[in-house]
mmCIF file of C-alpha atoms in Angstrom:
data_model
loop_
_atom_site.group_PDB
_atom_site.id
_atom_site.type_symbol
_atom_site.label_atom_id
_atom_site.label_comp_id
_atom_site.label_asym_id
_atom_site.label_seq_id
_atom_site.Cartn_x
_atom_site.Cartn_y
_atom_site.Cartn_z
ATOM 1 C CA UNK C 22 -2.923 21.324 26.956
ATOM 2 C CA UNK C 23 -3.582 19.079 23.728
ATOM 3 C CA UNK C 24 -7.233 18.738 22.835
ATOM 4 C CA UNK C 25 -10.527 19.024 21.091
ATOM 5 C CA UNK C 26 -12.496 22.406 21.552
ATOM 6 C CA UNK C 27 -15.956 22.574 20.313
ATOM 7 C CA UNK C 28 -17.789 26.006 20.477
ATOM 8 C CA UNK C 29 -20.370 27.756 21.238
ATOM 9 C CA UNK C 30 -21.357 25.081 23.869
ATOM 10 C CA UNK C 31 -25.042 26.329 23.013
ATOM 11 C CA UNK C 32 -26.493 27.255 20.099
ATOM 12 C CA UNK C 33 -29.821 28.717 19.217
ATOM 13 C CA UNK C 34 -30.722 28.216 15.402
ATOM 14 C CA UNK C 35 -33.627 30.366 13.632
ATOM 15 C CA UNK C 36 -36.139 28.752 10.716
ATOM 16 C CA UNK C 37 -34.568 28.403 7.434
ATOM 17 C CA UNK C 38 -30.961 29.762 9.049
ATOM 18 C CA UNK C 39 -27.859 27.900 8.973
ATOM 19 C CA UNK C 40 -25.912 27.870 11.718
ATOM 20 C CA UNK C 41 -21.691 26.230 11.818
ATOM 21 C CA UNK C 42 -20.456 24.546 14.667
ATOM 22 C CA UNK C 43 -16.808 24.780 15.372
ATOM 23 C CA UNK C 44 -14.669 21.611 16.211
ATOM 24 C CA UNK C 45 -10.746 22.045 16.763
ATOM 25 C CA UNK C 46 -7.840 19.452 17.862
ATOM 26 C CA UNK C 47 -4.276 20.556 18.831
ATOM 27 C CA UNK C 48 -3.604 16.975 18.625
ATOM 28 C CA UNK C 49 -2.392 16.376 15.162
ATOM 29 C CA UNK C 50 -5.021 14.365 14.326
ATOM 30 C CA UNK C 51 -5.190 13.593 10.754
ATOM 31 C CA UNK C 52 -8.718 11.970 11.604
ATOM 32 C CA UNK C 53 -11.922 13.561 12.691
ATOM 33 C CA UNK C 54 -15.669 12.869 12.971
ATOM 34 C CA UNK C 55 -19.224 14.449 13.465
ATOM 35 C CA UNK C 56 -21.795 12.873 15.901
ATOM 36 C CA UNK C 57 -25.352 13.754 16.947
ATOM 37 C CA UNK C 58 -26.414 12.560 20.050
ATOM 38 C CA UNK C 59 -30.494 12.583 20.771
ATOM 39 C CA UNK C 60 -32.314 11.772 24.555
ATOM 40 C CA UNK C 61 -31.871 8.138 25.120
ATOM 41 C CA UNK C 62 -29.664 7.260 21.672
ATOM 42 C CA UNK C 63 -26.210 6.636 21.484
ATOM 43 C CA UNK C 64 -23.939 8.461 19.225
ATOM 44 C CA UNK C 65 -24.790 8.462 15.381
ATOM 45 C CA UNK C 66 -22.173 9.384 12.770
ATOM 46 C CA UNK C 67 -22.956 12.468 10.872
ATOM 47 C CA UNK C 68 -19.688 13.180 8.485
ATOM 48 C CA UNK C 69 -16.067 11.875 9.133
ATOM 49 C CA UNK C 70 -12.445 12.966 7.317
ATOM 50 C CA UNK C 71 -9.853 10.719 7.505
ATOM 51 C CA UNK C 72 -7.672 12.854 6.082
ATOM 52 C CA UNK C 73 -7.466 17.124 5.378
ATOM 53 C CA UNK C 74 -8.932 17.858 1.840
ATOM 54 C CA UNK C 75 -11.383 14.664 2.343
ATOM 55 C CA UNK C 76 -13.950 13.546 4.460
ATOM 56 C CA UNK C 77 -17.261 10.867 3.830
ATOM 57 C CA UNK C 78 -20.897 10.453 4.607
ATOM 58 C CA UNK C 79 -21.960 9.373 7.705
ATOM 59 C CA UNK C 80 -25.253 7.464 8.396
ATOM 60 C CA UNK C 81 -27.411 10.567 8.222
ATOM 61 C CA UNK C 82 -25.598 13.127 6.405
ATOM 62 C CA UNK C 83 -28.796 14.570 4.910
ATOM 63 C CA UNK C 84 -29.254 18.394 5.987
ATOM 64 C CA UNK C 85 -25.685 18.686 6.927
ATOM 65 C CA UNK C 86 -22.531 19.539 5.307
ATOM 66 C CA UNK C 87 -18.512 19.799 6.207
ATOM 67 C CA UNK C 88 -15.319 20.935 5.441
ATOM 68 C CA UNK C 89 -11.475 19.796 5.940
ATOM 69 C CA UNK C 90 -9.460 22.636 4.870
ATOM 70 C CA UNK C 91 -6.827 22.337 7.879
ATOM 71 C CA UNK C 92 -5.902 19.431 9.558
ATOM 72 C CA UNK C 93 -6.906 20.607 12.815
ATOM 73 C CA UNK C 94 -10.920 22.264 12.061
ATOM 74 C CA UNK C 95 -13.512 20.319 10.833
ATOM 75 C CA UNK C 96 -16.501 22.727 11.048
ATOM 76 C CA UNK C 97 -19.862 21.417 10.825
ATOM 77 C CA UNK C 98 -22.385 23.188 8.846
ATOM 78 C CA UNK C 99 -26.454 22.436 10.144
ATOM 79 C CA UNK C 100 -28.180 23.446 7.167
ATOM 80 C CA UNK C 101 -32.009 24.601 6.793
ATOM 81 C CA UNK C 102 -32.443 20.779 4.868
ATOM 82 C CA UNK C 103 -32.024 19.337 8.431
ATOM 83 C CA UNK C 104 -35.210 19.687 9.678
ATOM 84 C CA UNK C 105 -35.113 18.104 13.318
ATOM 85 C CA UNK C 106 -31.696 20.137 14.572
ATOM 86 C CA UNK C 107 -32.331 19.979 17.765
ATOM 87 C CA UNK C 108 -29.481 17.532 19.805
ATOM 88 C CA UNK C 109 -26.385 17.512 21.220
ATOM 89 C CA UNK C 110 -23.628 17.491 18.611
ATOM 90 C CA UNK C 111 -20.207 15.954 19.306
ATOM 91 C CA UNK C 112 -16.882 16.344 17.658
ATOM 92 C CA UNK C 113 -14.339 13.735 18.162
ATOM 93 C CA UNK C 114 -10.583 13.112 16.335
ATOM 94 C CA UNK C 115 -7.643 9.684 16.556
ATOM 95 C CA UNK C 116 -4.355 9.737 15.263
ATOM 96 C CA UNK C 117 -5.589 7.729 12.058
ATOM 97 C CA UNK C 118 -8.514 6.078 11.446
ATOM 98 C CA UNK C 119 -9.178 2.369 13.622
ATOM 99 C CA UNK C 120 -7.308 4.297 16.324
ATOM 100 C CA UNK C 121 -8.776 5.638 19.544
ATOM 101 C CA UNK C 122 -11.290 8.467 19.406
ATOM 102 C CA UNK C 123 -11.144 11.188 21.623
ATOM 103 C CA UNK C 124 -13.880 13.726 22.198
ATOM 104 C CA UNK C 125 -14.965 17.570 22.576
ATOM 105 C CA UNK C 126 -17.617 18.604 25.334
ATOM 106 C CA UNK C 127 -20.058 19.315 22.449
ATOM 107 C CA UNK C 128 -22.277 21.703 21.231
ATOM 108 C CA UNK C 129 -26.089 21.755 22.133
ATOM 109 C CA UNK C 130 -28.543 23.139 19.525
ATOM 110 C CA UNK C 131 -31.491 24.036 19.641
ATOM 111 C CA UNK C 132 -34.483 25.669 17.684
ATOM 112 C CA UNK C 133 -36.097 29.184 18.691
ATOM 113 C CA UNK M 7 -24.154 -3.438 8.714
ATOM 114 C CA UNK M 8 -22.682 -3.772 12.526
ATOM 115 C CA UNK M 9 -25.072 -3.425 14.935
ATOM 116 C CA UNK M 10 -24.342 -3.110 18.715
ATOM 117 C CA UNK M 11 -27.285 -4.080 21.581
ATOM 118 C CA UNK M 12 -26.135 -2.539 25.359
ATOM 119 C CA UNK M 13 -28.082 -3.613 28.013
ATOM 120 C CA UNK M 14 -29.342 -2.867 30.577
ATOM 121 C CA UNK M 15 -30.346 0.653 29.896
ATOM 122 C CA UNK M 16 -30.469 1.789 33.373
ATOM 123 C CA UNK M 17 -28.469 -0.119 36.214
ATOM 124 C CA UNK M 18 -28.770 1.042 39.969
ATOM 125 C CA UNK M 19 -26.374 -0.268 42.578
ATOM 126 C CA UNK M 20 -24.826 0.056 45.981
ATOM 127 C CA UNK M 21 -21.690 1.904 46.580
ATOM 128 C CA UNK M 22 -19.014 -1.192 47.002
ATOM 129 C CA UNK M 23 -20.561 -3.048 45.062
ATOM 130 C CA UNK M 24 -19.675 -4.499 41.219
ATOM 131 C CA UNK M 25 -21.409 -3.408 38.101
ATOM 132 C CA UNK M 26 -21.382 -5.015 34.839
ATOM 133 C CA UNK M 27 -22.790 -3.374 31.269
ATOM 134 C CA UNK M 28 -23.337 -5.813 28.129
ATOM 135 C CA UNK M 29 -22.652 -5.634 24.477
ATOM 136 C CA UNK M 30 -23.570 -7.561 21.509
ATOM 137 C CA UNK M 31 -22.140 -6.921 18.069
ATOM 138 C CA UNK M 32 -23.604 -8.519 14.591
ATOM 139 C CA UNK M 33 -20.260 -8.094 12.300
ATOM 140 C CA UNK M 34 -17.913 -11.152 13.473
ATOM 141 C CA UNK M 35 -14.956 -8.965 11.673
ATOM 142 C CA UNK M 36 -15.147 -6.275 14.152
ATOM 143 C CA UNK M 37 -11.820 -5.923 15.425
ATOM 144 C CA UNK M 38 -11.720 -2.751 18.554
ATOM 145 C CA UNK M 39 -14.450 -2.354 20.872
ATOM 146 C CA UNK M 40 -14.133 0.762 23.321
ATOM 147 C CA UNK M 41 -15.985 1.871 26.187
ATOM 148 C CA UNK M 42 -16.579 5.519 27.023
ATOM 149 C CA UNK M 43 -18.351 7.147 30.299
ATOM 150 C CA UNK M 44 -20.070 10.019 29.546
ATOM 151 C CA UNK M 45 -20.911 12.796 32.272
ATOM 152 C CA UNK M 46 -24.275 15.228 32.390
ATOM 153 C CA UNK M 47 -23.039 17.999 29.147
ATOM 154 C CA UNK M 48 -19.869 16.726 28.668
ATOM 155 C CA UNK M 49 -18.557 14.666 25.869
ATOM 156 C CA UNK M 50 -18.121 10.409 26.389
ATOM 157 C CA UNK M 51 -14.192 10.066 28.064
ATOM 158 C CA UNK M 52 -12.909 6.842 26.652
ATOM 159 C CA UNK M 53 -11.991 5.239 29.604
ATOM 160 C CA UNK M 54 -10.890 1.330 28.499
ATOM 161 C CA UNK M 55 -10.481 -0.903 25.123
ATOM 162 C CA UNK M 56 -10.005 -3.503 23.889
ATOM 163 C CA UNK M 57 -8.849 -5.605 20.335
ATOM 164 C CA UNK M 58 -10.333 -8.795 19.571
ATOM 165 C CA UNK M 59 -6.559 -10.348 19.880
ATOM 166 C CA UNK M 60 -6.908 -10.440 23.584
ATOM 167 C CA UNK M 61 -9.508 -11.772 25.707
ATOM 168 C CA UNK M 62 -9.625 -9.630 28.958
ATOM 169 C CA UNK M 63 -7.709 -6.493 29.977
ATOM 170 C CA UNK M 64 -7.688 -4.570 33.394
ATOM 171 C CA UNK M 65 -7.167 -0.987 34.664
ATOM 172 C CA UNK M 66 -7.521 -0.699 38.416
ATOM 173 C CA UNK M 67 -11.202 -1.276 39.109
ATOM 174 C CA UNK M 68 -12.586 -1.271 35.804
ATOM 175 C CA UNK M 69 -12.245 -4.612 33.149
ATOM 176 C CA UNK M 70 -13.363 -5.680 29.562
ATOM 177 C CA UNK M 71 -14.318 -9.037 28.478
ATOM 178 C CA UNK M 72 -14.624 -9.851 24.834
ATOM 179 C CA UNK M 73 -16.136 -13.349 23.726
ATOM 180 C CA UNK M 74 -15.756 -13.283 19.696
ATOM 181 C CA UNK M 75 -17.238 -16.497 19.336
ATOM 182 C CA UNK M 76 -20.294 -15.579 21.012
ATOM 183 C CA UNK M 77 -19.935 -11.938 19.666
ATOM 184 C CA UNK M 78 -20.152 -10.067 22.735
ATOM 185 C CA UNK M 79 -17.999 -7.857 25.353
ATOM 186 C CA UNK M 80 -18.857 -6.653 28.847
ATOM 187 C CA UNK M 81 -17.558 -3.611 30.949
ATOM 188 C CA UNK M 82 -16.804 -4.953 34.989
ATOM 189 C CA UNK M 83 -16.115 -2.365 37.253
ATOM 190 C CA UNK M 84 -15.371 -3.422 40.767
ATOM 191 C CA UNK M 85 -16.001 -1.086 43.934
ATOM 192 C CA UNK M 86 -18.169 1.383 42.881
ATOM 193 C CA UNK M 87 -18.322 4.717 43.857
ATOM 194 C CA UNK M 88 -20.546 7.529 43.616
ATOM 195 C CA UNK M 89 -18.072 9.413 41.298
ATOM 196 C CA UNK M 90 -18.920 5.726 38.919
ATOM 197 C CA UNK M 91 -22.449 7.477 38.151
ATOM 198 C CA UNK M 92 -22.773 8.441 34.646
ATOM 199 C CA UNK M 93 -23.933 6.850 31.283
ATOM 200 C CA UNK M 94 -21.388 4.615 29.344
ATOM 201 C CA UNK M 95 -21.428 3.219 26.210
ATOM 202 C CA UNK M 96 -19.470 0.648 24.178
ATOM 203 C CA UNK M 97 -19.049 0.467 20.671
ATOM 204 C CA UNK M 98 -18.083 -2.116 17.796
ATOM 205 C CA UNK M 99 -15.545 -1.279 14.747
ATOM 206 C CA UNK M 100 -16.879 -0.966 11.269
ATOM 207 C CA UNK M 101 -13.765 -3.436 9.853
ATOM 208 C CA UNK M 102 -14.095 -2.804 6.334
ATOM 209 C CA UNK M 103 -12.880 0.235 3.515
ATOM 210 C CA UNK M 104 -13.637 3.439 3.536
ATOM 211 C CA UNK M 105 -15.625 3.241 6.753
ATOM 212 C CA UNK M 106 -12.745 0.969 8.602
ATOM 213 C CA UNK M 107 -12.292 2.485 12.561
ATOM 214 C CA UNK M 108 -15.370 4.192 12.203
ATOM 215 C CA UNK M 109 -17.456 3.143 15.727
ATOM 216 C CA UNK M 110 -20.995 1.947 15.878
ATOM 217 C CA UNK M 111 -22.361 3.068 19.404
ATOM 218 C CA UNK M 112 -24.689 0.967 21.850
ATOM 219 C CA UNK M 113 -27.609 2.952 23.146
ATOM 220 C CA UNK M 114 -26.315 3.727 26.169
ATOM 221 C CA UNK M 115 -26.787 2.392 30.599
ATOM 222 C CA UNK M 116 -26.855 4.968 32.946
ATOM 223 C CA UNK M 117 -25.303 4.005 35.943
ATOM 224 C CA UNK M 118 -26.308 4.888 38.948
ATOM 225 C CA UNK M 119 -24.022 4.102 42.481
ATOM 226 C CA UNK M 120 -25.987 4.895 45.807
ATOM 227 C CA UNK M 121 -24.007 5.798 48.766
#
């Protein structure tokens, strides 16, 4: 079955740890995106790649970072910068950008 | 930058009966405006759009409206079930650059449908 795959579901991050969330499509997606998702708050944009080898800012890229070395993982990286981790973090891909997104059953994180 | 209002933020209703969920968008150059339903720890399922060439589409029991000269679009669905229950959102098309297709997401309703 063609899809997105986010693991772990849940995620327990230490102070000053990083922790990467996984994200993969089978799709053959060339586009993907990073969203964080907080109580009561729809879904902000952290990072998105339009294309493998590239990928942009979000609206609050601060205390995160990503990768696009294969076309079908875009790994998100919460960093020790990020100092309110704690939400539910969703992964999403389209054929091309201005196309429909699809999404993964996301990853929850949370702070010990 | 685009900014998209939902409301209401919670709506209750009877099973049978119709629900409707509102958008407004600021950017009049917004072009695609999904809806997705989004169920307790999983991700949002898109579940209808729409492009602001057309002015209405259907898919069994659930419809989009889209007014661009009033800048808004509205989710219908018709016969509600209990199965209906979940929180949807809509979202507006950044239309521009770089950023074009990227979404900007209403806060959310959470629907509930009684039996």
């Amino acid at each position: 079955d063609g899809g997105i795959t986010q693991s772990p579901k849940y995620l327990f991050r230490k102070e000053g740890q990083n922790v990467t969330l996984s994200c993969e499509q089978n799709l053959n997606h060339d586009a993907m995106y990073w969203y964080r998702q907080d109580p009561g708050q729809g879904l902000r944009l952290i990072y998105y790649s339009q294309i493998v080898n590239d990928f942009q800012k979000g609206d609050i890229a601060e205390g995160y970072s990503v990768s696009r070395e294969k076309k079908e993982s875009f790994p998100l990286t919460v960093t020790s910068a990020q100092k309110n981790p704690t939400a539910f973090y969703l992964c999403a891909s389209s054929i091309q950008a201005d196309q429909p997104q699809h999404f993964g059953d996301g990853t929850r994180l949370s702070i010990l | 930058g685009e900014n998209v209002e939902q409301h209401p933020s919670t709506l209750s209703v009877q099973e049978g009966d119709s629900a409707v969920i509102k958008c407004t968008y600021s950017d009049s150059a917004s072009n695609y405006f999904p809806w997705y339903k989004q169920e307790l720890g999983k991700g949002p399922q898109l579940i209808i759009d729409i492009r602001s060439n057309v002015g209405e589409k259907k898919d069994q029991r659930i419809a989009v409206t889209l007014n661009k000269t009033a800048k808004h679009f509205s989710l219908h669905i018709t016969e509600t079930q209990p199965e209906d229950s979940a929180v949807y959102f809509c979202a507006a098309s950044l239309p521009y650059g770089g950023s074009q297709g990227n979404l900007i997401f209403g806060k959310g309703t959470k629907l509930s449908v009684k039996p």
